[in-house]
CSV table of N, CA, C and O in Angstrom, one decimal:
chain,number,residue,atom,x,y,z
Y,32,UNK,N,-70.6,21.4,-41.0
Y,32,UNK,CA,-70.4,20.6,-42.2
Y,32,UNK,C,-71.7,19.8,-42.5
Y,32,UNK,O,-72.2,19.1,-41.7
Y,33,UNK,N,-72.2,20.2,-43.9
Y,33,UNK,CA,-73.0,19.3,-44.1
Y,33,UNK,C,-72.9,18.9,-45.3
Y,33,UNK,O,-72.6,19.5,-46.3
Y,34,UNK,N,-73.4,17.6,-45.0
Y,34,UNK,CA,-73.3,16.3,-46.8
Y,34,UNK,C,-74.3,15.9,-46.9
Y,34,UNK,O,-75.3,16.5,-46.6
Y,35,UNK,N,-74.5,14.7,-47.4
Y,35,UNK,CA,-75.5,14.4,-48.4
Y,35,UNK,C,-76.1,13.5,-47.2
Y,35,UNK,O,-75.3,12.8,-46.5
Y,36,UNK,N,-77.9,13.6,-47.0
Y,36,UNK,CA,-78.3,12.5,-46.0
Y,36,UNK,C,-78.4,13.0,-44.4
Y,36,UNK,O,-78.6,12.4,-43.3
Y,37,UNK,N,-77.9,14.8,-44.5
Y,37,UNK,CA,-77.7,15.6,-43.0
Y,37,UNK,C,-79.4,16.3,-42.7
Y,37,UNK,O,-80.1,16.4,-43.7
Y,38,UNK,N,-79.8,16.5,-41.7
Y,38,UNK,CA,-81.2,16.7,-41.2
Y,38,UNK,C,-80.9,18.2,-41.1
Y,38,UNK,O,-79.9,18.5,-40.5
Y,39,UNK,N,-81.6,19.0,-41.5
Y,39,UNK,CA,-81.6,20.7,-40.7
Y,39,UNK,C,-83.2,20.9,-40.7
Y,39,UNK,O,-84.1,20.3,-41.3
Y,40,UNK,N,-83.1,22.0,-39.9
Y,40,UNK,CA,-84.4,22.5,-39.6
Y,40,UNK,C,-84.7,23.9,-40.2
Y,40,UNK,O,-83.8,24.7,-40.2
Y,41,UNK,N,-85.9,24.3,-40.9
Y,41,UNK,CA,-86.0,25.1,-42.2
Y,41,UNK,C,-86.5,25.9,-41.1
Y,41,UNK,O,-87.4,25.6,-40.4
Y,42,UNK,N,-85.8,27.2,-41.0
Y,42,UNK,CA,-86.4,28.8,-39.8
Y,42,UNK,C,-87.0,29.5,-40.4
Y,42,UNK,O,-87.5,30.5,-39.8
Y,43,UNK,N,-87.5,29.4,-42.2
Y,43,UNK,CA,-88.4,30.0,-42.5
Y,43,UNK,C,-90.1,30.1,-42.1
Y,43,UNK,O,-90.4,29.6,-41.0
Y,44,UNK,N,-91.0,30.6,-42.8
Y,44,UNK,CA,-92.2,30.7,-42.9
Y,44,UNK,C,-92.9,29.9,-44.1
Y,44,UNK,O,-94.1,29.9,-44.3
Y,45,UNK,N,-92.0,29.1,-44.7
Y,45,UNK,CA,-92.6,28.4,-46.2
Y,45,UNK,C,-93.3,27.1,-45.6
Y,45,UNK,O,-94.1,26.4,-46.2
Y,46,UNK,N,-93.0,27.0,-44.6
Y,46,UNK,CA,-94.3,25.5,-44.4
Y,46,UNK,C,-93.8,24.4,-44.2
Y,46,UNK,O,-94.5,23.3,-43.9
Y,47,UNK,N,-92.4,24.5,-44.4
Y,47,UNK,CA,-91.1,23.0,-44.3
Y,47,UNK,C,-90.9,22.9,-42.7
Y,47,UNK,O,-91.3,23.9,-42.0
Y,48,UNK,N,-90.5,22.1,-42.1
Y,48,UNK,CA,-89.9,21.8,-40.6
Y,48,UNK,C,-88.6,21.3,-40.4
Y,48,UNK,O,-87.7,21.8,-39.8
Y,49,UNK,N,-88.5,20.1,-41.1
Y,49,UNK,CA,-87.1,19.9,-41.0
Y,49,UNK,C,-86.9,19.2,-42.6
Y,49,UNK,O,-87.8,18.6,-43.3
Y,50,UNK,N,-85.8,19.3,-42.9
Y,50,UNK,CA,-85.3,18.8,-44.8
Y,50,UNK,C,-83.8,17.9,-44.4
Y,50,UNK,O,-83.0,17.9,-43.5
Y,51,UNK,N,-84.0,17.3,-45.4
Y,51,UNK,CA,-82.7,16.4,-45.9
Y,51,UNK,C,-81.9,17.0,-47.0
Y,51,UNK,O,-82.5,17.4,-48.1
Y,52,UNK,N,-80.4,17.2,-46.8
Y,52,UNK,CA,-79.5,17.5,-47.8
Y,52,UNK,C,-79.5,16.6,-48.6
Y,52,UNK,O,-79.1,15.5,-48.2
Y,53,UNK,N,-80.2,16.5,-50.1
Y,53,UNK,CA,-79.4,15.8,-51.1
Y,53,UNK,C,-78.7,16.1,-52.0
Y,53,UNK,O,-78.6,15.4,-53.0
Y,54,UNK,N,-78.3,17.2,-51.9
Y,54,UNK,CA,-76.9,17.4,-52.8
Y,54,UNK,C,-76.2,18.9,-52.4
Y,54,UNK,O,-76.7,20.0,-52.6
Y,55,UNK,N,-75.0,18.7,-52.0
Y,55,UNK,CA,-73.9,19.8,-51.9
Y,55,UNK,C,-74.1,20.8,-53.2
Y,55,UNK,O,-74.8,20.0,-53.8
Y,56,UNK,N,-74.0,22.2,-54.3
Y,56,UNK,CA,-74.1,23.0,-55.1
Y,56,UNK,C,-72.4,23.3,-54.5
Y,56,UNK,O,-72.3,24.4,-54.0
Y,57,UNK,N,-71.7,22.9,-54.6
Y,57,UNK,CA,-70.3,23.0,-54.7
Y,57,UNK,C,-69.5,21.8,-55.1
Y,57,UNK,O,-69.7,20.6,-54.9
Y,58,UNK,N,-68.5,22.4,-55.5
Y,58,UNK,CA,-67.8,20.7,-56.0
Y,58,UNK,C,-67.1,20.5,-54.9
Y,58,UNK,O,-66.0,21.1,-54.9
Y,59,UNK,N,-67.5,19.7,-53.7
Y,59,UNK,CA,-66.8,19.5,-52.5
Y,59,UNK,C,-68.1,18.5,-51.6
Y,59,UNK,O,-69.3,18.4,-51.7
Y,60,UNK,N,-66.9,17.8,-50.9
Y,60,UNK,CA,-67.9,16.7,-50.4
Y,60,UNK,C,-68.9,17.1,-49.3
Y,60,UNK,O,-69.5,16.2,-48.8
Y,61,UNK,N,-69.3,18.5,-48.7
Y,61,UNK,CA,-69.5,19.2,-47.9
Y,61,UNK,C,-70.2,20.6,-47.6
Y,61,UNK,O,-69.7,21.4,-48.5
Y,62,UNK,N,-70.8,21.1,-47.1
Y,62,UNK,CA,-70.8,23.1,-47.3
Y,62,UNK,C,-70.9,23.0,-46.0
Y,62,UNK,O,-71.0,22.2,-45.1
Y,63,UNK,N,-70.9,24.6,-46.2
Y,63,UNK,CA,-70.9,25.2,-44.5
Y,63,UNK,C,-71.8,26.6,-44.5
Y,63,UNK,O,-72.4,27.0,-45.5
Y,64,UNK,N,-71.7,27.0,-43.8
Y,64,UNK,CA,-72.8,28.4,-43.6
Y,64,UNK,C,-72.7,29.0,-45.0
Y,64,UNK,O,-71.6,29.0,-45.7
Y,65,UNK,N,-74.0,29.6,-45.5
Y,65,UNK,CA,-73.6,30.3,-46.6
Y,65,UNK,C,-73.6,29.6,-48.0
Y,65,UNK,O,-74.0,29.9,-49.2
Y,66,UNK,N,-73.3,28.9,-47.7
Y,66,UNK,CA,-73.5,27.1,-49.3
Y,66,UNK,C,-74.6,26.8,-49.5
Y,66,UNK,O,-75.3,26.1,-48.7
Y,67,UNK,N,-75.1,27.2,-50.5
Y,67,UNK,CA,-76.2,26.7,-51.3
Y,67,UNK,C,-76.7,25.4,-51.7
Y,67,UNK,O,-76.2,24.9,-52.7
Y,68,UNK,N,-77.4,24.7,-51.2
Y,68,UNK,CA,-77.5,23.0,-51.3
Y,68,UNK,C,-79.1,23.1,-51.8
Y,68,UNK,O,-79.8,24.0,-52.1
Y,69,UNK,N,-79.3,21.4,-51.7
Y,69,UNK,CA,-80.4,20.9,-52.8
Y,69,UNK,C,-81.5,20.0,-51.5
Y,69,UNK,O,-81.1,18.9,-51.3
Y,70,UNK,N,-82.2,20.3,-50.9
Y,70,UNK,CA,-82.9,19.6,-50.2
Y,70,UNK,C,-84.4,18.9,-50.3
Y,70,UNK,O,-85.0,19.2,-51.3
Y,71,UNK,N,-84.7,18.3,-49.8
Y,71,UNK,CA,-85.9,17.1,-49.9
Y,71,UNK,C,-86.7,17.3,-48.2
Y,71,UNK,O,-86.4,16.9,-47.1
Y,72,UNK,N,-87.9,18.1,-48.7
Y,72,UNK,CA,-88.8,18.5,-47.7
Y,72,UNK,C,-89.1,16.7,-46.8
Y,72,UNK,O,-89.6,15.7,-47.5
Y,73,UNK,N,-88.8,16.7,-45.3
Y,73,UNK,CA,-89.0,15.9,-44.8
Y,73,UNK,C,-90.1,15.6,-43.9
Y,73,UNK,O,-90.8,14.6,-43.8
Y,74,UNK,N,-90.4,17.3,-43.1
Y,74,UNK,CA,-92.0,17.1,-42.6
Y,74,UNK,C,-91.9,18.8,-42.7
Y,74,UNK,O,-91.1,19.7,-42.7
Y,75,UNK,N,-93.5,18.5,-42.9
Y,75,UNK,CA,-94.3,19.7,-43.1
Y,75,UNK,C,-95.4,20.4,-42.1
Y,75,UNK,O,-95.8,19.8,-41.2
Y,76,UNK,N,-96.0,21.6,-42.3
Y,76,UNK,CA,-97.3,21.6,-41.8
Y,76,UNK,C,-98.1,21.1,-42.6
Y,76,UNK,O,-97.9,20.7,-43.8
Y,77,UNK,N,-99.0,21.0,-42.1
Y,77,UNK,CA,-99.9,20.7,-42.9
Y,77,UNK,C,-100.9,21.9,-43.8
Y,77,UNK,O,-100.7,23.0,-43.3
Y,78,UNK,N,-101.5,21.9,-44.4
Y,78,UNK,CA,-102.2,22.4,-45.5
Y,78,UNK,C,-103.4,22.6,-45.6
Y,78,UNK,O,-104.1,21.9,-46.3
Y,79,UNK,N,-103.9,23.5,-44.8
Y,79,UNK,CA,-105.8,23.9,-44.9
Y,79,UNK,C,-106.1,24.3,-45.9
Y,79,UNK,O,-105.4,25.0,-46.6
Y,80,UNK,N,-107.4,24.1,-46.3
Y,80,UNK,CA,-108.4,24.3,-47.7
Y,80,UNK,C,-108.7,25.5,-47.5
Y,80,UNK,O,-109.4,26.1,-48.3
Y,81,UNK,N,-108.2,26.0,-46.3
Y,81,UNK,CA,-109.1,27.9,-46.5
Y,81,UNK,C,-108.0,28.7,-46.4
Y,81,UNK,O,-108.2,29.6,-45.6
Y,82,UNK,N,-106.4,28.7,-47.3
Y,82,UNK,CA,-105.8,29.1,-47.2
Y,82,UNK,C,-106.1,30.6,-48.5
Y,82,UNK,O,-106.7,30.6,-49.6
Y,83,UNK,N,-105.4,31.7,-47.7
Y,83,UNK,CA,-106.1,32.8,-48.3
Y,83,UNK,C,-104.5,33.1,-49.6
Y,83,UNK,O,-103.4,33.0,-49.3
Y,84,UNK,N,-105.0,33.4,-50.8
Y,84,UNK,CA,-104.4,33.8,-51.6
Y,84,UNK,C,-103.2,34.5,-51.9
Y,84,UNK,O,-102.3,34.2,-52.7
Y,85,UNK,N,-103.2,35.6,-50.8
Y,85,UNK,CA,-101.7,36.2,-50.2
Y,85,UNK,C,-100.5,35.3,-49.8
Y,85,UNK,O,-99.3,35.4,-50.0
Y,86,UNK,N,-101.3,33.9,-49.0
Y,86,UNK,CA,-100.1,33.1,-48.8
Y,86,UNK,C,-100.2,31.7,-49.0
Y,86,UNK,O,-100.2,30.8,-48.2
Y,87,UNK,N,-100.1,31.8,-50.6
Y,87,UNK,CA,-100.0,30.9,-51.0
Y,87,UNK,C,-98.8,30.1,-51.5
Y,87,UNK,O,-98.8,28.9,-51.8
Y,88,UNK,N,-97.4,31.3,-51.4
Y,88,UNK,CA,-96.1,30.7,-51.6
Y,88,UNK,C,-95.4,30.1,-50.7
Y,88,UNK,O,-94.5,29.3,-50.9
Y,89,UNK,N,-96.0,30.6,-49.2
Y,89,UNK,CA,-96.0,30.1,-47.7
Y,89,UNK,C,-96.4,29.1,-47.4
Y,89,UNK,O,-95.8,28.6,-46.5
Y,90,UNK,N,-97.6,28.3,-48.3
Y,90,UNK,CA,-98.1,27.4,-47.2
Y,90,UNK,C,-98.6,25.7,-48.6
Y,90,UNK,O,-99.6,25.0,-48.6
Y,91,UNK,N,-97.5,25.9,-49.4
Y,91,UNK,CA,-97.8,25.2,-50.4
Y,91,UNK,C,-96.3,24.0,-50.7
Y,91,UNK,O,-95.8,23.5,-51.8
Y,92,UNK,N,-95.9,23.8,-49.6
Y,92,UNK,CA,-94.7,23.1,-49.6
Y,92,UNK,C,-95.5,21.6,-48.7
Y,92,UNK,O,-96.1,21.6,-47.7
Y,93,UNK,N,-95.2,20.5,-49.9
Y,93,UNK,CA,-95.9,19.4,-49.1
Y,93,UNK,C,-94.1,18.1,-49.0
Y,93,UNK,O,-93.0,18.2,-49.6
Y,94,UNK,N,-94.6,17.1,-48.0
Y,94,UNK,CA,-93.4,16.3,-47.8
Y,94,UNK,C,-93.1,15.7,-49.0
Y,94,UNK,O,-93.8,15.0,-49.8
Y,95,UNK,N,-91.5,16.1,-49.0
Y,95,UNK,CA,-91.1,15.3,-50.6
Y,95,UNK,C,-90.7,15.9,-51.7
Y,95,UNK,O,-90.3,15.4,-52.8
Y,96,UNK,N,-91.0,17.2,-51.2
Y,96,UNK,CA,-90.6,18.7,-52.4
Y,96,UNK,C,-89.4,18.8,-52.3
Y,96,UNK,O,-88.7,18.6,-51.3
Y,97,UNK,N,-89.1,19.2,-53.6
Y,97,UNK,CA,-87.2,19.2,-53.4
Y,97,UNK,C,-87.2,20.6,-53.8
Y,97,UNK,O,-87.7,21.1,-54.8
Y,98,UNK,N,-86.6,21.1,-52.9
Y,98,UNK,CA,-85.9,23.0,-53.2
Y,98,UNK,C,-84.4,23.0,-52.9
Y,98,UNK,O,-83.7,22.0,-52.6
Y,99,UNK,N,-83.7,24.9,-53.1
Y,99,UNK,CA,-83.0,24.7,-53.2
Y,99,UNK,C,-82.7,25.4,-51.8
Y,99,UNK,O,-83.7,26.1,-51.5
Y,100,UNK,N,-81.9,25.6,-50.9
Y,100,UNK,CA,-81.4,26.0,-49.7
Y,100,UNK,C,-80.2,26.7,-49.4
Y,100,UNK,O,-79.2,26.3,-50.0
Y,101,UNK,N,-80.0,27.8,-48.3
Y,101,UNK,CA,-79.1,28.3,-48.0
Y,101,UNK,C,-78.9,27.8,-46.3
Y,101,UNK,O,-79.8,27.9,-45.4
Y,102,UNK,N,-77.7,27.4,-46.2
Y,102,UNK,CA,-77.3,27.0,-45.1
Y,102,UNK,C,-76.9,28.4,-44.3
Y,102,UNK,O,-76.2,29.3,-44.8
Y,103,UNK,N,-77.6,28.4,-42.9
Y,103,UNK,CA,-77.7,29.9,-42.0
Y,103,UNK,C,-77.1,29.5,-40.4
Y,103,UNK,O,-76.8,30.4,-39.6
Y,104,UNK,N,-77.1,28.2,-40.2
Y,104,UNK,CA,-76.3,27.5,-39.1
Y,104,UNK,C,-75.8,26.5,-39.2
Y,104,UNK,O,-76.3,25.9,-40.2
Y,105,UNK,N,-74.9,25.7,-38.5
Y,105,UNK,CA,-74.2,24.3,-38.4
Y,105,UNK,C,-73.5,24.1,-37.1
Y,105,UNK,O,-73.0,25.0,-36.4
Y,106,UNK,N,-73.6,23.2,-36.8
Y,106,UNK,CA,-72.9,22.4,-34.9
Y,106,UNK,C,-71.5,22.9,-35.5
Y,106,UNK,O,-71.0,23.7,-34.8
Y,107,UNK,N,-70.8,22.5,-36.6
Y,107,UNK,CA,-69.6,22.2,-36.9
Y,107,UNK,C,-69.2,24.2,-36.6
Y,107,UNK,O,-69.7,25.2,-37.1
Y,108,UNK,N,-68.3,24.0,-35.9
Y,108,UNK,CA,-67.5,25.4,-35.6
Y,108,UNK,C,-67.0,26.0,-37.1
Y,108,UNK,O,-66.7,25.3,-38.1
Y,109,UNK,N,-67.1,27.7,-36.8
Y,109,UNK,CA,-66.8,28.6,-38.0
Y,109,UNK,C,-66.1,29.0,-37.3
Y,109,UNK,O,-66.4,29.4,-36.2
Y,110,UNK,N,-64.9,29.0,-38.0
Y,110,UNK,CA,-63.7,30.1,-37.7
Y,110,UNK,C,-63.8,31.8,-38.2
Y,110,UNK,O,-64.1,32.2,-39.4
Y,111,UNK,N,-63.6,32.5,-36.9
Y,111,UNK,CA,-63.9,33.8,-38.2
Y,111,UNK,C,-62.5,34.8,-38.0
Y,111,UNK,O,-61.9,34.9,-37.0
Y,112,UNK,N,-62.1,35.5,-39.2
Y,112,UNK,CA,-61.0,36.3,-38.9
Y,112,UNK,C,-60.1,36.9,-37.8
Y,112,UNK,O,-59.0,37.4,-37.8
Y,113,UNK,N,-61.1,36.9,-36.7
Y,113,UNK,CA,-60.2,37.9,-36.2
Y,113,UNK,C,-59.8,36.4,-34.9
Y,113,UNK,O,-59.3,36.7,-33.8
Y,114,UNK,N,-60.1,34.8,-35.3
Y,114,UNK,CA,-59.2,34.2,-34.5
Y,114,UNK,C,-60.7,33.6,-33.4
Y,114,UNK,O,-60.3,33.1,-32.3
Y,115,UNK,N,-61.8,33.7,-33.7
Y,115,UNK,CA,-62.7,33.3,-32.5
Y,115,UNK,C,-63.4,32.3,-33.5
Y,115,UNK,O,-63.1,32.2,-34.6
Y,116,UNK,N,-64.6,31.6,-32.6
Y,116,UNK,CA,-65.2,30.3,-33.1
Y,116,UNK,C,-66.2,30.5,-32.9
Y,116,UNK,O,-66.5,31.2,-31.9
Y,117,UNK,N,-67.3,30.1,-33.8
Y,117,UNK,CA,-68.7,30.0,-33.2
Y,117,UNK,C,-69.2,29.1,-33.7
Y,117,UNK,O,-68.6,28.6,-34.7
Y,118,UNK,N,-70.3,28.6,-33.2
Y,118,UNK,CA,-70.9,27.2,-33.0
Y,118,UNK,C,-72.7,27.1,-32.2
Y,118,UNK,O,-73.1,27.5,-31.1
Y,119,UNK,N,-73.4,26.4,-33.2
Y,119,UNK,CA,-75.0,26.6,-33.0
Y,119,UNK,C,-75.1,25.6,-32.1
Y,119,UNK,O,-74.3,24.9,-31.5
Y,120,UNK,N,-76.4,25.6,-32.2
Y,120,UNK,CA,-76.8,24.2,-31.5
Y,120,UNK,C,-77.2,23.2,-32.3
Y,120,UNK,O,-77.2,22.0,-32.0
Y,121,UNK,N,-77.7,23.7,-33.5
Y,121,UNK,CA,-78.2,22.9,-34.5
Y,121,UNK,C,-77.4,23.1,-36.2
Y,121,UNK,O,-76.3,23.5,-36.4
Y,122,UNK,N,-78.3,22.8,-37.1
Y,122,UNK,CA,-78.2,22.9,-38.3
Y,122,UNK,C,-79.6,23.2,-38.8
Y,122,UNK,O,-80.7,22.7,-38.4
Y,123,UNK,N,-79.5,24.4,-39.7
Y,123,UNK,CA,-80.4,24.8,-40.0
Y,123,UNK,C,-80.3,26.0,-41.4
Y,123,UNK,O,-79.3,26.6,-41.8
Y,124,UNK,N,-81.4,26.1,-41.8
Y,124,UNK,CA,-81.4,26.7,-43.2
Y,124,UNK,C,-82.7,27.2,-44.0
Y,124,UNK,O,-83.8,26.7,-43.6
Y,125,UNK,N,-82.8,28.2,-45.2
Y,125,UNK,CA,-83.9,29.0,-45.4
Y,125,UNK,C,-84.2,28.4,-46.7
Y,125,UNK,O,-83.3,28.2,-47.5
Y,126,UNK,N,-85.3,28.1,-47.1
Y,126,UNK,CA,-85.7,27.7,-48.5
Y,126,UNK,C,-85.6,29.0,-49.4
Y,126,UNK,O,-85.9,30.1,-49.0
Y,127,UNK,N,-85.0,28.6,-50.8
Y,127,UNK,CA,-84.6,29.4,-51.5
Y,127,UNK,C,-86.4,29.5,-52.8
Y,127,UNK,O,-87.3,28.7,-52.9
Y,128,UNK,N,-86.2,30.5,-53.4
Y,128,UNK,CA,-87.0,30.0,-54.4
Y,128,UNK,C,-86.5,30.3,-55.6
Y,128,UNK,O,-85.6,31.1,-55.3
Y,129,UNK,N,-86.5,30.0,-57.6
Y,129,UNK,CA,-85.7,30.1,-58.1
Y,129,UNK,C,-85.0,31.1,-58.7
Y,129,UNK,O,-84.2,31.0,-59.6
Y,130,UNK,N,-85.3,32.4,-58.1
Y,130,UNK,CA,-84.5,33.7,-58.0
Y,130,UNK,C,-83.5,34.1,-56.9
Y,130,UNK,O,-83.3,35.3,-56.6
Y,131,UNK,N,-82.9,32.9,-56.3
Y,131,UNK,CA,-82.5,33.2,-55.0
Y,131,UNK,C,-82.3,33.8,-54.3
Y,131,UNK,O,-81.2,34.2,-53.7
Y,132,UNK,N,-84.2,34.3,-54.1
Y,132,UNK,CA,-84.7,34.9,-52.9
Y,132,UNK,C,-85.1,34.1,-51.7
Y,132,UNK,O,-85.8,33.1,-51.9
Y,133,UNK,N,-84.8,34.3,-50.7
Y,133,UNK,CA,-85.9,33.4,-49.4
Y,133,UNK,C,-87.7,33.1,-49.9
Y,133,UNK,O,-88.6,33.9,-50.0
Y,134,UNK,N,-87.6,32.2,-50.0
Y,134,UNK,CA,-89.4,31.6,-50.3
Y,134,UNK,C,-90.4,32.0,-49.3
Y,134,UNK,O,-91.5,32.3,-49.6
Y,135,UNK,N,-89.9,32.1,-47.9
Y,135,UNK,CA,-90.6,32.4,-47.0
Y,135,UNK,C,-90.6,34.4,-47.0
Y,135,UNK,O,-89.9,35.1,-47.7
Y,136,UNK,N,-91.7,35.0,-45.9
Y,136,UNK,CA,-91.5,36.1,-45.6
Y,136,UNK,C,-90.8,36.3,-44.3
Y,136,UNK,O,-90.7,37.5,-44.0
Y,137,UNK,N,-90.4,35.6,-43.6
Y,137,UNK,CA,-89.7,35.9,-41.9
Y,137,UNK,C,-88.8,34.7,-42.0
Y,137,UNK,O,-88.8,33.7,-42.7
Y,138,UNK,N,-87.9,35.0,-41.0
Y,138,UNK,CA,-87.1,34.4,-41.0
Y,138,UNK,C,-87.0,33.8,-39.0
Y,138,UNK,O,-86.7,34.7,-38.2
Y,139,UNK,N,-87.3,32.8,-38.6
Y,139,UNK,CA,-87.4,32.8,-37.2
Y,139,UNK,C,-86.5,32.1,-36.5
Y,139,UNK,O,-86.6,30.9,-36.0
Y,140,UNK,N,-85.4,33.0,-36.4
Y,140,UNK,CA,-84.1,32.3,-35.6
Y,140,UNK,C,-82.9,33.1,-36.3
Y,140,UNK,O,-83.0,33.7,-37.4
Y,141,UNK,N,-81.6,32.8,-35.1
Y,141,UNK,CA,-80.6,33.5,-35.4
Y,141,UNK,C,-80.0,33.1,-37.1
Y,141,UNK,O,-80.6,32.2,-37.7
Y,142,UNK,N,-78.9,33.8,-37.5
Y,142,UNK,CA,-78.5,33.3,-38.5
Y,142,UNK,C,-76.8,33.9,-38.2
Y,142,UNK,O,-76.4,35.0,-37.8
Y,143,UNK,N,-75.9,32.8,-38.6
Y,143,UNK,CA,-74.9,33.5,-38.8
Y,143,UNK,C,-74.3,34.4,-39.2
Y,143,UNK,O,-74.7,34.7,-40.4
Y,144,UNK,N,-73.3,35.4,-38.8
Y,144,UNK,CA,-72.9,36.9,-39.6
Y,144,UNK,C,-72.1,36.4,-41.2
Y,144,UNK,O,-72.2,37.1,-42.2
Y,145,UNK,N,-71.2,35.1,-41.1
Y,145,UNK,CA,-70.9,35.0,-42.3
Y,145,UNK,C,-71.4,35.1,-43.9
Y,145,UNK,O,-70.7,35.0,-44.9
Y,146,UNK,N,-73.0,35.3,-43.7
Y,146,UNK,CA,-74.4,35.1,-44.8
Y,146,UNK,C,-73.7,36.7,-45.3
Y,146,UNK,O,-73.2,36.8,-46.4
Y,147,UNK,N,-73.7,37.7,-44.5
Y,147,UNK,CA,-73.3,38.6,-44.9
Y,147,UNK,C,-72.0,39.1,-46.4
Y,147,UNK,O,-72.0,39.7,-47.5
Y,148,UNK,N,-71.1,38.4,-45.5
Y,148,UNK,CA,-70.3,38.2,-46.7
Y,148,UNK,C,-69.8,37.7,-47.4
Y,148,UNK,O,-68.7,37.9,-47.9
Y,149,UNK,N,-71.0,36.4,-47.8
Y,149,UNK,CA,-71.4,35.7,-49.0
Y,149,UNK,C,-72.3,36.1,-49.8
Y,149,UNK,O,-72.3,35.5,-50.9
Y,150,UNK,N,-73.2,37.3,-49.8
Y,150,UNK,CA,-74.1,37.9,-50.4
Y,150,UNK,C,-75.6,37.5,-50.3
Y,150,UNK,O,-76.5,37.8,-51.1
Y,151,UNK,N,-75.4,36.7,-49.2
Y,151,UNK,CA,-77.1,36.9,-48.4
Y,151,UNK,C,-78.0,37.4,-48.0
Y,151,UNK,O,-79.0,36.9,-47.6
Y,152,UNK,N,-77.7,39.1,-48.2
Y,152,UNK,CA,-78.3,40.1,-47.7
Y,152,UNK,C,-79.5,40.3,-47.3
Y,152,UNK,O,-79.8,40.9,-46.3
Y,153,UNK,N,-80.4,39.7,-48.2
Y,153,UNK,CA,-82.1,39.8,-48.2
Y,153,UNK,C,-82.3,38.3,-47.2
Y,153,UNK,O,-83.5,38.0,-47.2
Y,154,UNK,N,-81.5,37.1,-46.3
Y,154,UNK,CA,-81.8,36.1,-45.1
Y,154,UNK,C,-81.2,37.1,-44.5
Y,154,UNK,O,-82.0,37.7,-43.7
Y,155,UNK,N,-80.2,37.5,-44.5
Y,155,UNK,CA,-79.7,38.8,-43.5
Y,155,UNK,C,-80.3,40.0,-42.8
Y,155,UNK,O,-80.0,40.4,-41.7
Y,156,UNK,N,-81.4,40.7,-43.7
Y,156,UNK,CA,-82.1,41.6,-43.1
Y,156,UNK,C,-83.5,41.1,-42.7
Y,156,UNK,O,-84.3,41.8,-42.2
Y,157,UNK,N,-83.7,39.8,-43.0
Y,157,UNK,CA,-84.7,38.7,-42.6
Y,157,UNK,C,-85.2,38.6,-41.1
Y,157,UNK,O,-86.2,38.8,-40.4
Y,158,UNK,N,-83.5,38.1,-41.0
Y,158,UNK,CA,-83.4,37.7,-39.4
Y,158,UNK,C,-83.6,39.0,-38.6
Y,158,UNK,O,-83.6,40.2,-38.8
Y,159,UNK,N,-84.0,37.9,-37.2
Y,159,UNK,CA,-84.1,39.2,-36.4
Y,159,UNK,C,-82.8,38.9,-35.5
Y,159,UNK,O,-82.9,39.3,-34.3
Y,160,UNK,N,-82.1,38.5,-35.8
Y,160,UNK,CA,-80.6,38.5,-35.1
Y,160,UNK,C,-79.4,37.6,-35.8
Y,160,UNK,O,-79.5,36.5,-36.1
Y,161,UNK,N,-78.2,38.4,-36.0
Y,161,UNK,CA,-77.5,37.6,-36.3
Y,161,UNK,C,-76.3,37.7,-35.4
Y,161,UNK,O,-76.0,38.7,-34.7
Y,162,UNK,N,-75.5,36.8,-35.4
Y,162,UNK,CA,-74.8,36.1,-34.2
Y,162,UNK,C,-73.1,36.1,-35.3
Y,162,UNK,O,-72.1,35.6,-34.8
């Protein structure tokens, strides 16, 4: 479960580290794996002057940027049909860009199987594992 003011850590390649939820993209006080939210870059890498041209959509996110995000893990247990539970260690999520594609090129960490059938496909074939 995450709301407004929750900490995740961004597994892309875009240059974010960890972001703040400020705003749910559902009318509910809450999302879960899969929920598209509104976040506020909280720390970043930093930004070298000899960054080469190819990756420039990668390495151009400074603290304070607000994007939009797909939620790919949460502490808070997912129930899944056939009756079992699963549960991360953290909270975490992929910066979107405004064609909601992943902003980054890699994706580095597991991601939940429910992305699947939410229509995540392209964080889905991202990852290099899903759980």
């Amino acid at each position: 479960m995450i709301q407004m003011k929750s900490r995740l850590n961004v597994i892309d390649n875009s240059g974010a580290i960890v972001a703040e939820c400020i705003k749910v993209l559902k009318n509910a006080r809450w999302a879960s794996v899969g929920d598209e939210i509104v976040i506020a870059v909280k720390k970043a890498r930093p930004i070298s002057d000899n960054v080469s041209t190819s990756s420039l959509s990668a390495a151009k996110l400074r603290k304070g940027d607000v994007r939009r995000a797909v939620i790919v893990r949460t502490k808070k247990e997912i129930r899944r049909p056939d009756g079992s539970y699963v549960r991360f260690d953290d909270n975490a999520c992929v910066l979107l860009n405004n064609q909601q594609q992943p902003l980054g090129t890699r994706v580095l960490g597991l991601v939940s199987a429910e992305l699947r059938f939410k229509n995540w496909v392209k964080v889905v074939s991202l990852a290099p594992r899903v759980i």
